[in-house]
Short mmCIF file of C-alpha atoms in Angstrom, two decimals:
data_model
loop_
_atom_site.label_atom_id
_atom_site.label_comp_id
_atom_site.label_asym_id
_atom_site.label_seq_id
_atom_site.Cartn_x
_atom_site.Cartn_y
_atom_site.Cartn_z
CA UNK A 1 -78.13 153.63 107.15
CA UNK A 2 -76.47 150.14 106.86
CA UNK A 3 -78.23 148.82 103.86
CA UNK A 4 -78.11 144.94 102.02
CA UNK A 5 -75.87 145.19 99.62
CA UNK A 6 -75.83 142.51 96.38
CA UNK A 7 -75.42 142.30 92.76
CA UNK A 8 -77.23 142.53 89.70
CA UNK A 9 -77.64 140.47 86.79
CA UNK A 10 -75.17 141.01 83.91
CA UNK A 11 -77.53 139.39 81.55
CA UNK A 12 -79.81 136.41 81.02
CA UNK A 13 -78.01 134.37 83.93
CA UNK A 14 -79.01 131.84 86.79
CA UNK A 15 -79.84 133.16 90.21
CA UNK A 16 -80.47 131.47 93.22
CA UNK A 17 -82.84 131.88 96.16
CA UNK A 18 -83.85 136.02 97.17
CA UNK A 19 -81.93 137.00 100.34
CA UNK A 20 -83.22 139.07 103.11
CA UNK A 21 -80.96 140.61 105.50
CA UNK A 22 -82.10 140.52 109.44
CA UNK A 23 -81.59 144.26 109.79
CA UNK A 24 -80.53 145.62 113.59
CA UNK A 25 -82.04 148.47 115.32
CA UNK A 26 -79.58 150.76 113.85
CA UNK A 27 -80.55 149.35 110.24
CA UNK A 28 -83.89 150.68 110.49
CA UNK A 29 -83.33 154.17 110.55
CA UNK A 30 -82.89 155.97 106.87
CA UNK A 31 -79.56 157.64 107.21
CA UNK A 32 -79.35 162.12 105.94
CA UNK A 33 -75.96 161.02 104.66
CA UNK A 34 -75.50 161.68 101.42
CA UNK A 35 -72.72 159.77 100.37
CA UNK A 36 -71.98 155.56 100.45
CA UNK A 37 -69.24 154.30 101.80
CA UNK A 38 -67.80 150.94 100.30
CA UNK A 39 -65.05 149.01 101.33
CA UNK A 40 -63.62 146.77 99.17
CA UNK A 41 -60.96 144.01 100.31
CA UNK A 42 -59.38 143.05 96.87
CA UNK A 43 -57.39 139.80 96.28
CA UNK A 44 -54.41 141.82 94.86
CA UNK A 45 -52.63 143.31 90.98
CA UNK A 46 -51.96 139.46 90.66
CA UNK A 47 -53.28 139.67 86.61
CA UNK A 48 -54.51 141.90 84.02
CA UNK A 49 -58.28 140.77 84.58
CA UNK A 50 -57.54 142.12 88.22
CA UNK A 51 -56.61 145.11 87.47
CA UNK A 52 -59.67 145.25 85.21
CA UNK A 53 -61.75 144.38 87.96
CA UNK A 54 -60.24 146.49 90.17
CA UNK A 55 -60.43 149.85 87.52
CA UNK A 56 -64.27 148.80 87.44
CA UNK A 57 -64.72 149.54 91.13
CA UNK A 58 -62.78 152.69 90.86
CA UNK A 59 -64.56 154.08 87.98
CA UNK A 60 -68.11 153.44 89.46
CA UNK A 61 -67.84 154.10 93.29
CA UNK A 62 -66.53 157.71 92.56
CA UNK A 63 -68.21 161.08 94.34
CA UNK A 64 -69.67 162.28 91.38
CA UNK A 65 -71.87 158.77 91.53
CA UNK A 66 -72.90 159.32 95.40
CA UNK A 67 -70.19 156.97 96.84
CA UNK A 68 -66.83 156.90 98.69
CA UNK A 69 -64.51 153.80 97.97
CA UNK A 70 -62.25 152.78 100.39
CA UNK A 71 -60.00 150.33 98.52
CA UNK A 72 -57.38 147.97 99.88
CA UNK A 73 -55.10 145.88 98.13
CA UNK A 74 -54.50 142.39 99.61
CA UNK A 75 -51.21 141.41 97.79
CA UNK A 76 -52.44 138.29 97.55
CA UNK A 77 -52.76 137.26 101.63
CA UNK A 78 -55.97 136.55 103.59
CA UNK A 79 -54.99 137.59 106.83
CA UNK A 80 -54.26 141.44 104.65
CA UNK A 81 -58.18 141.33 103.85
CA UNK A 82 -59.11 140.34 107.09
CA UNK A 83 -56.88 142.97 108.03
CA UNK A 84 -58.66 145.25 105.90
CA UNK A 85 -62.49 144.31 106.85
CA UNK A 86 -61.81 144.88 110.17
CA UNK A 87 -60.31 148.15 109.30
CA UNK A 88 -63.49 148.43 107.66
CA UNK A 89 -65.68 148.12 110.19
CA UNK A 90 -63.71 150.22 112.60
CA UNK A 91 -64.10 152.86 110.11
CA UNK A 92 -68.02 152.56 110.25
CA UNK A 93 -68.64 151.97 106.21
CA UNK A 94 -71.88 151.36 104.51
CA UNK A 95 -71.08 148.10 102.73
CA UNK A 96 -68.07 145.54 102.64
CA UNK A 97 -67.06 143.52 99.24
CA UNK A 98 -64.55 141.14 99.33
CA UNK A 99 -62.97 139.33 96.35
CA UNK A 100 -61.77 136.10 98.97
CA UNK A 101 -57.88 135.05 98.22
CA UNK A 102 -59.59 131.54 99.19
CA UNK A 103 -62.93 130.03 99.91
CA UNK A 104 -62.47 129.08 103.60
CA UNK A 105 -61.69 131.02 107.15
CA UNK A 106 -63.79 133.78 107.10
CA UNK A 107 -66.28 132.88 109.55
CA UNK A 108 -65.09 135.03 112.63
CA UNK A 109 -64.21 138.07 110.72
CA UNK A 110 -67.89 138.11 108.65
CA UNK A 111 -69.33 137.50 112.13
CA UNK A 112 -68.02 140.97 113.26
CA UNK A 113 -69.21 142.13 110.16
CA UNK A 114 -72.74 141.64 110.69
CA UNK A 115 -72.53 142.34 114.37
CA UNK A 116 -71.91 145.66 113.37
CA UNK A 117 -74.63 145.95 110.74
CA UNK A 118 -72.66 146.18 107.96
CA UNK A 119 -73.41 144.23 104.47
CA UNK A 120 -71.14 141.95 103.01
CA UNK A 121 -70.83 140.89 99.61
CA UNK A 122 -68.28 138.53 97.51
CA UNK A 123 -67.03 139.89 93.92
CA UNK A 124 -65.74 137.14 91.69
CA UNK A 125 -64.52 134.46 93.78
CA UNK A 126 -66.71 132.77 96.77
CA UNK A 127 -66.66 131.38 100.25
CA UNK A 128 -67.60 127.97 101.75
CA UNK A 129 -69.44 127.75 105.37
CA UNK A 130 -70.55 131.49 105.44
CA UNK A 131 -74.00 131.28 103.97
CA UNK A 132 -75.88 133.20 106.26
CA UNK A 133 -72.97 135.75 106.63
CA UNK A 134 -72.87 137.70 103.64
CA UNK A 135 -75.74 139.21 101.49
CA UNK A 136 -75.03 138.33 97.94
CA UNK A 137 -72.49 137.33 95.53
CA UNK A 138 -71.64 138.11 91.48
CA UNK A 139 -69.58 136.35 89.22
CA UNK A 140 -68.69 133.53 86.91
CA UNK A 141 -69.13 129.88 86.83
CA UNK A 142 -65.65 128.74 87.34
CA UNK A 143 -67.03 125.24 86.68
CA UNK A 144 -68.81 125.87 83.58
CA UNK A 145 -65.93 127.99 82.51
CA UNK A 146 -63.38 124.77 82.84
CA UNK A 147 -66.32 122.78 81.41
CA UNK A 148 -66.74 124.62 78.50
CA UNK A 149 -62.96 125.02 77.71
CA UNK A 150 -62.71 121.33 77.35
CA UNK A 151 -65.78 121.23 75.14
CA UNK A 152 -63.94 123.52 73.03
CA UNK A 153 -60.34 121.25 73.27
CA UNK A 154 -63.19 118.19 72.50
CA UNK A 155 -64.21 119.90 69.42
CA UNK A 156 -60.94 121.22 68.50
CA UNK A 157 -58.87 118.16 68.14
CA UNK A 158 -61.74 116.42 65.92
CA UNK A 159 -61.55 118.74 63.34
CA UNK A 160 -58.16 118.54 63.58
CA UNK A 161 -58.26 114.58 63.29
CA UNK A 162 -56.78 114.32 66.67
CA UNK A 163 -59.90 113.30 68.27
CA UNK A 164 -58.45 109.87 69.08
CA UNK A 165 -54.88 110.35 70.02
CA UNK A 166 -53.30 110.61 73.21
CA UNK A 167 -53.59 114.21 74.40
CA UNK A 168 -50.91 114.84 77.14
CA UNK A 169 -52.19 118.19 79.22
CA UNK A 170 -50.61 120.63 81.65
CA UNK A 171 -52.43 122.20 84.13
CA UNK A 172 -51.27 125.66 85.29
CA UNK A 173 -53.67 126.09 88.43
CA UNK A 174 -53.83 129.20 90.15
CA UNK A 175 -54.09 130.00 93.84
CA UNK A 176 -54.86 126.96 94.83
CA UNK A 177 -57.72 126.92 96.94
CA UNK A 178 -59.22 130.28 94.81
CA UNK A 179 -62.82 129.60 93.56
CA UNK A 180 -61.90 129.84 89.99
CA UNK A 181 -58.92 127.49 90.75
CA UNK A 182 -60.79 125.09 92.21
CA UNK A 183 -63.72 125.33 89.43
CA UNK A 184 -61.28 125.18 86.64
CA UNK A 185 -59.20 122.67 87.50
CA UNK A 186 -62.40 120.33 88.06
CA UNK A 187 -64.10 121.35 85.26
CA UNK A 188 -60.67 119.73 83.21
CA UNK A 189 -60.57 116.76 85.84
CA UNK A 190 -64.06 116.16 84.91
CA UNK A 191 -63.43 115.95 81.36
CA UNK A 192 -60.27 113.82 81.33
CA UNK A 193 -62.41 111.09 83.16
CA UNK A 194 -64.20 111.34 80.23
CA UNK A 195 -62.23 111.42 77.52
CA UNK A 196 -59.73 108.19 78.56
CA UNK A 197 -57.23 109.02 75.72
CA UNK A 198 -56.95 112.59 77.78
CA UNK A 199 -53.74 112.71 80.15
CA UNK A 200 -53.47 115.33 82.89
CA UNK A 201 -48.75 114.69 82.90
CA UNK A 202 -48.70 117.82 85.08
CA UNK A 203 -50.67 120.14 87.25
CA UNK A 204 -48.90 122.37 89.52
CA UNK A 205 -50.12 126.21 90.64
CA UNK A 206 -48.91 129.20 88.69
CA UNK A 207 -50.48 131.02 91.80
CA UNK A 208 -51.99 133.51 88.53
CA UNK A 209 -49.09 135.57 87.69
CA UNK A 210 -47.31 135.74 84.72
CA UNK A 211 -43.85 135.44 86.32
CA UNK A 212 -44.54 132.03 88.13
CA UNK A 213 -46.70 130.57 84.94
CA UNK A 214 -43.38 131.29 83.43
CA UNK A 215 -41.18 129.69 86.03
CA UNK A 216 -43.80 126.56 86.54
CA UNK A 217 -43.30 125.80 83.02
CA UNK A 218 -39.97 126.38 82.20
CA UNK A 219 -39.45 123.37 84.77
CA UNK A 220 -41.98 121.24 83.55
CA UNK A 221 -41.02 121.39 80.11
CA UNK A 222 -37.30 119.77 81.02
CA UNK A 223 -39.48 117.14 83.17
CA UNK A 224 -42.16 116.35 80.65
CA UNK A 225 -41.07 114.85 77.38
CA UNK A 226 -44.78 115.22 75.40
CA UNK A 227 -47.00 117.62 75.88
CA UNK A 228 -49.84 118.28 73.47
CA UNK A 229 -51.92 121.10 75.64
CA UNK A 230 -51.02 123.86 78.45
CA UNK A 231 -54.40 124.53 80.09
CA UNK A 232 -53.40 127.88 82.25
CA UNK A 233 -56.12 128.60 84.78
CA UNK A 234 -55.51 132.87 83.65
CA UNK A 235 -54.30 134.69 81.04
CA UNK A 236 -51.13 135.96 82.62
CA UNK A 237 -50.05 132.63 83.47
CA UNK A 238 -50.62 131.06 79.82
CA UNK A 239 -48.30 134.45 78.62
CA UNK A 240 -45.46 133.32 80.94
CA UNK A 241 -46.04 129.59 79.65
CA UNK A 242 -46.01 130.77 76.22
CA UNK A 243 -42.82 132.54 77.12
CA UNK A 244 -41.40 129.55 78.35
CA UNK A 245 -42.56 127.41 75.09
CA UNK A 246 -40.57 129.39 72.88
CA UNK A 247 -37.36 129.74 75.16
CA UNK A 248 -37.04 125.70 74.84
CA UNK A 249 -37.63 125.79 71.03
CA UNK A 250 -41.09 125.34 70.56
CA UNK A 251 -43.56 127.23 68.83
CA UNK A 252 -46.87 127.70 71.54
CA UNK A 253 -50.16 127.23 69.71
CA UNK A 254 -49.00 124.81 67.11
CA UNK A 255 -46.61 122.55 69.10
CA UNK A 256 -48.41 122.60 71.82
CA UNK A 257 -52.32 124.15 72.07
CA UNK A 258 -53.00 126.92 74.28
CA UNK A 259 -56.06 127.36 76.27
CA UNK A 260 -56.17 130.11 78.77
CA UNK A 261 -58.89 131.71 81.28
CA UNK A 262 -60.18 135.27 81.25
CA UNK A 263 -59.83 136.67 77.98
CA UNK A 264 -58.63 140.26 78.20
CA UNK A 265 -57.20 142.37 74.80
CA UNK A 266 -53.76 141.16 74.84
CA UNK A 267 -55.07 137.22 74.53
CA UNK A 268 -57.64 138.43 71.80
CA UNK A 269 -54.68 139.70 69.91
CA UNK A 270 -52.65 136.83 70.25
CA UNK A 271 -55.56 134.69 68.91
CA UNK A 272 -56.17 136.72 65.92
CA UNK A 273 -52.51 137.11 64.92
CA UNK A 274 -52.84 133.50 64.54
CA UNK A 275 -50.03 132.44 66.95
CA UNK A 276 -49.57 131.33 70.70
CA UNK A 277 -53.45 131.15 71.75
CA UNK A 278 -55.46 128.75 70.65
CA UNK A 279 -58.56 129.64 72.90
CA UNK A 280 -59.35 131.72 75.38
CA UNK A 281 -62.45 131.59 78.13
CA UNK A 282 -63.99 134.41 78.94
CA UNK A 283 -64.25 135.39 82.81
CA UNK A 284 -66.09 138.94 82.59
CA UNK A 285 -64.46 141.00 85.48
CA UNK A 286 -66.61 144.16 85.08
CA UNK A 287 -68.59 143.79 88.54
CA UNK A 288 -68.72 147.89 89.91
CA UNK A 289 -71.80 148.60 87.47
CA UNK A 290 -73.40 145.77 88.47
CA UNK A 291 -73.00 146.35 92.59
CA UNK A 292 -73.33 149.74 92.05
CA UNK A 293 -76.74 148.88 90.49
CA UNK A 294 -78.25 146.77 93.32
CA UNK A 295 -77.40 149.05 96.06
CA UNK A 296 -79.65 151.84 94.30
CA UNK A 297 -81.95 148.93 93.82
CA UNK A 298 -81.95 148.57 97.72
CA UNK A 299 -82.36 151.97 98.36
CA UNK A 300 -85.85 151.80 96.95
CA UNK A 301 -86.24 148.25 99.07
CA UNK A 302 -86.43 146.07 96.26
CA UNK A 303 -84.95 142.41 96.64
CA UNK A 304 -82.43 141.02 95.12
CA UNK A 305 -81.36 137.36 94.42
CA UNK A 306 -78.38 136.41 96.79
CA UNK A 307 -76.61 134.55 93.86
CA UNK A 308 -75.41 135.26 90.11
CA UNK A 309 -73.97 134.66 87.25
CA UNK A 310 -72.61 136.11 84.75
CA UNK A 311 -72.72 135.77 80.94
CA UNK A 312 -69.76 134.30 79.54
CA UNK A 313 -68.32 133.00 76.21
CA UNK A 314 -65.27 131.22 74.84
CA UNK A 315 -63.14 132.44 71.91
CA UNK A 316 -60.66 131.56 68.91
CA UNK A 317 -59.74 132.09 66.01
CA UNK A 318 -61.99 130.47 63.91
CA UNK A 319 -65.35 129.52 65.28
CA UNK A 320 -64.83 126.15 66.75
CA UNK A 321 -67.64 124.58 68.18
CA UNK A 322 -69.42 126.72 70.25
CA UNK A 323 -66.51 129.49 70.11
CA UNK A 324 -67.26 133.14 69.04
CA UNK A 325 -64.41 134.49 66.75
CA UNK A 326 -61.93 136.30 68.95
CA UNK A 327 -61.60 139.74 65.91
CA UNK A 328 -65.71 139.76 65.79
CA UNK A 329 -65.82 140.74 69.63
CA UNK A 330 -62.15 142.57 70.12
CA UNK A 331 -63.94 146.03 69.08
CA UNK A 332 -66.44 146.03 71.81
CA UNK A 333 -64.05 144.45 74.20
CA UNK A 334 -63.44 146.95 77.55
CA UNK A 335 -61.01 145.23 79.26
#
């Protein structure tokens, strides 16, 4: 039986408005099958939070658990996941998840989806337009993210008396047109309008990998004469910037401050080693638990809130701000 399918609440998080999916004829029927069979339509190996999120799916939608995964990797392209719902729905599965390359275009595609009574829900990033075309969606607040990554620059540079100089900033973006992209880089826009000794000298997509965050700023640097903060919109691009940084002479988290999105292991460890990150915002990528969770809710025809949050913090070294210390949380850290 096609069921809704939707997330669950990682913790004390906002939710929006309960969804209810207008079952067809074929919906209402409880299926003998025994097994679940989800599809999921995954932006790509772009990062190391990726990978995490994509491990998290594995580990949870596994036959042992009552489920089948059918898992296809985008490389990065839209027209691959389209490629891949469709494939989906040829192949008659339960539920659909999609983690969108970008927020826009999906209209036709989520339209066959629902024709054919199958479920849709977004992991991580979202789409624009298709409200009434998928079930649910889990993730984080890009914009809070970006907002609370400047709060954290705000409070750094006062205790570091630098509260009133000029504060030249590179923005790595990442796929532009991504959901966190597009929350990210407004959350720093935002704050730069604010802040009028704040200077955005360069903003230019990393497209999240580590090997183009290296290449962005490897050109920038012989462009830009000052530059006081590298805001990278992921953790692999701040490791290619940081790369970069050194390679022209410079020593990345005291030369030049780096803030970076995601937060996996290897950017706790550079915080706590007390070189090359300077903060690091969390984007918590563990989201199979939490859809595997939901659709059992379902099952028992519970509802569910369409939209949700996620809990997420920002970390250094020290405890600036609002920041948790990056060694405090490293030993309970699973990705």
């Amino acid at each position: 039986m096609k069921k809704i399918l939707a997330v669950s609440l990682l913790a004390a998080a906002a939710v929006t408005s309960v969804f209810a999916w207008p079952w067809s004829k074929k919906n209402n029927k409880k299926s003998s099958a025994k097994v679940i069979t989800v599809g999921y339509a995954q932006v790509g190996a772009e990062s190391d939070w990726r990978l995490a999120n994509t491990q998290s799916f594995k580990d949870t939608f596994i036959e042992s658990n009552g489920y089948k995964l059918i898992f296809d990797d985008a490389q990065q392209k839209q027209e691959n996941q389209i490629k891949a719902i469709r494939n989906f729905i040829q192949q008659d599965v339960d539920y659909i998840v999609v983690a969108p390359v970008v927020e826009t275009g999906w209209e036709t595609v989520l339209t066959e989806a629902k024709k054919a009574g199958i479920p849709v829900i977004l992991s991580d990033r979202e789409m624009k337009g298709v409200d009434d075309l998928y079930v649910a969606w889990v993730g984080g607040n890009f914009l809070k993210e970006g907002q609370d990554a400047c709060a954290w620059l705000e409070a750094y540079l006062k205790a570091k008396g630098r509260d009133k100089d000029t504060i030249s900033i590179v923005d790595l973006q990442g796929t532009i047109g991504a959901s966190a992209q597009i929350g990210r880089t407004q959350g720093l826009e935002e704050a730069v309008k604010t802040h009028s000794n704040w200077k955005i000298v360069a903003q230019q997509t990393g497209e999240f990998t580590q090997s183009k965050g290296q290449e962005v700023m490897e050109s920038i640097l012989k462009s830009t004469p000052k530059i006081d903060v590298v805001y990278a919109e992921n953790d692999n691009m701040a490791w290619g910037a940081i790369d970069a940084i050194k390679a022209a002479g410079k020593v990345p988290g005291k030369d030049i401050i780096i803030i970076t999105f995601d937060a996996v292991k290897e950017s706790f460890n550079r915080i706590i080693n007390g070189e090359e990150i300077n903060c690091a915002q969390e984007c918590n990528p563990l989201h199979g638990p939490r859809v595997a969770e939901i659709i059992q809710k379902l099952e028992k025809g519970q509802t569910v809130d369409k939209k949700q949050y996620v809990v997420e913090e920002t970390f250094d070294k020290n405890g600036v701000g609002k920041a948790r210390k990056a060694a405090d949380a490293l030993p309970e850290r699973k990705y």
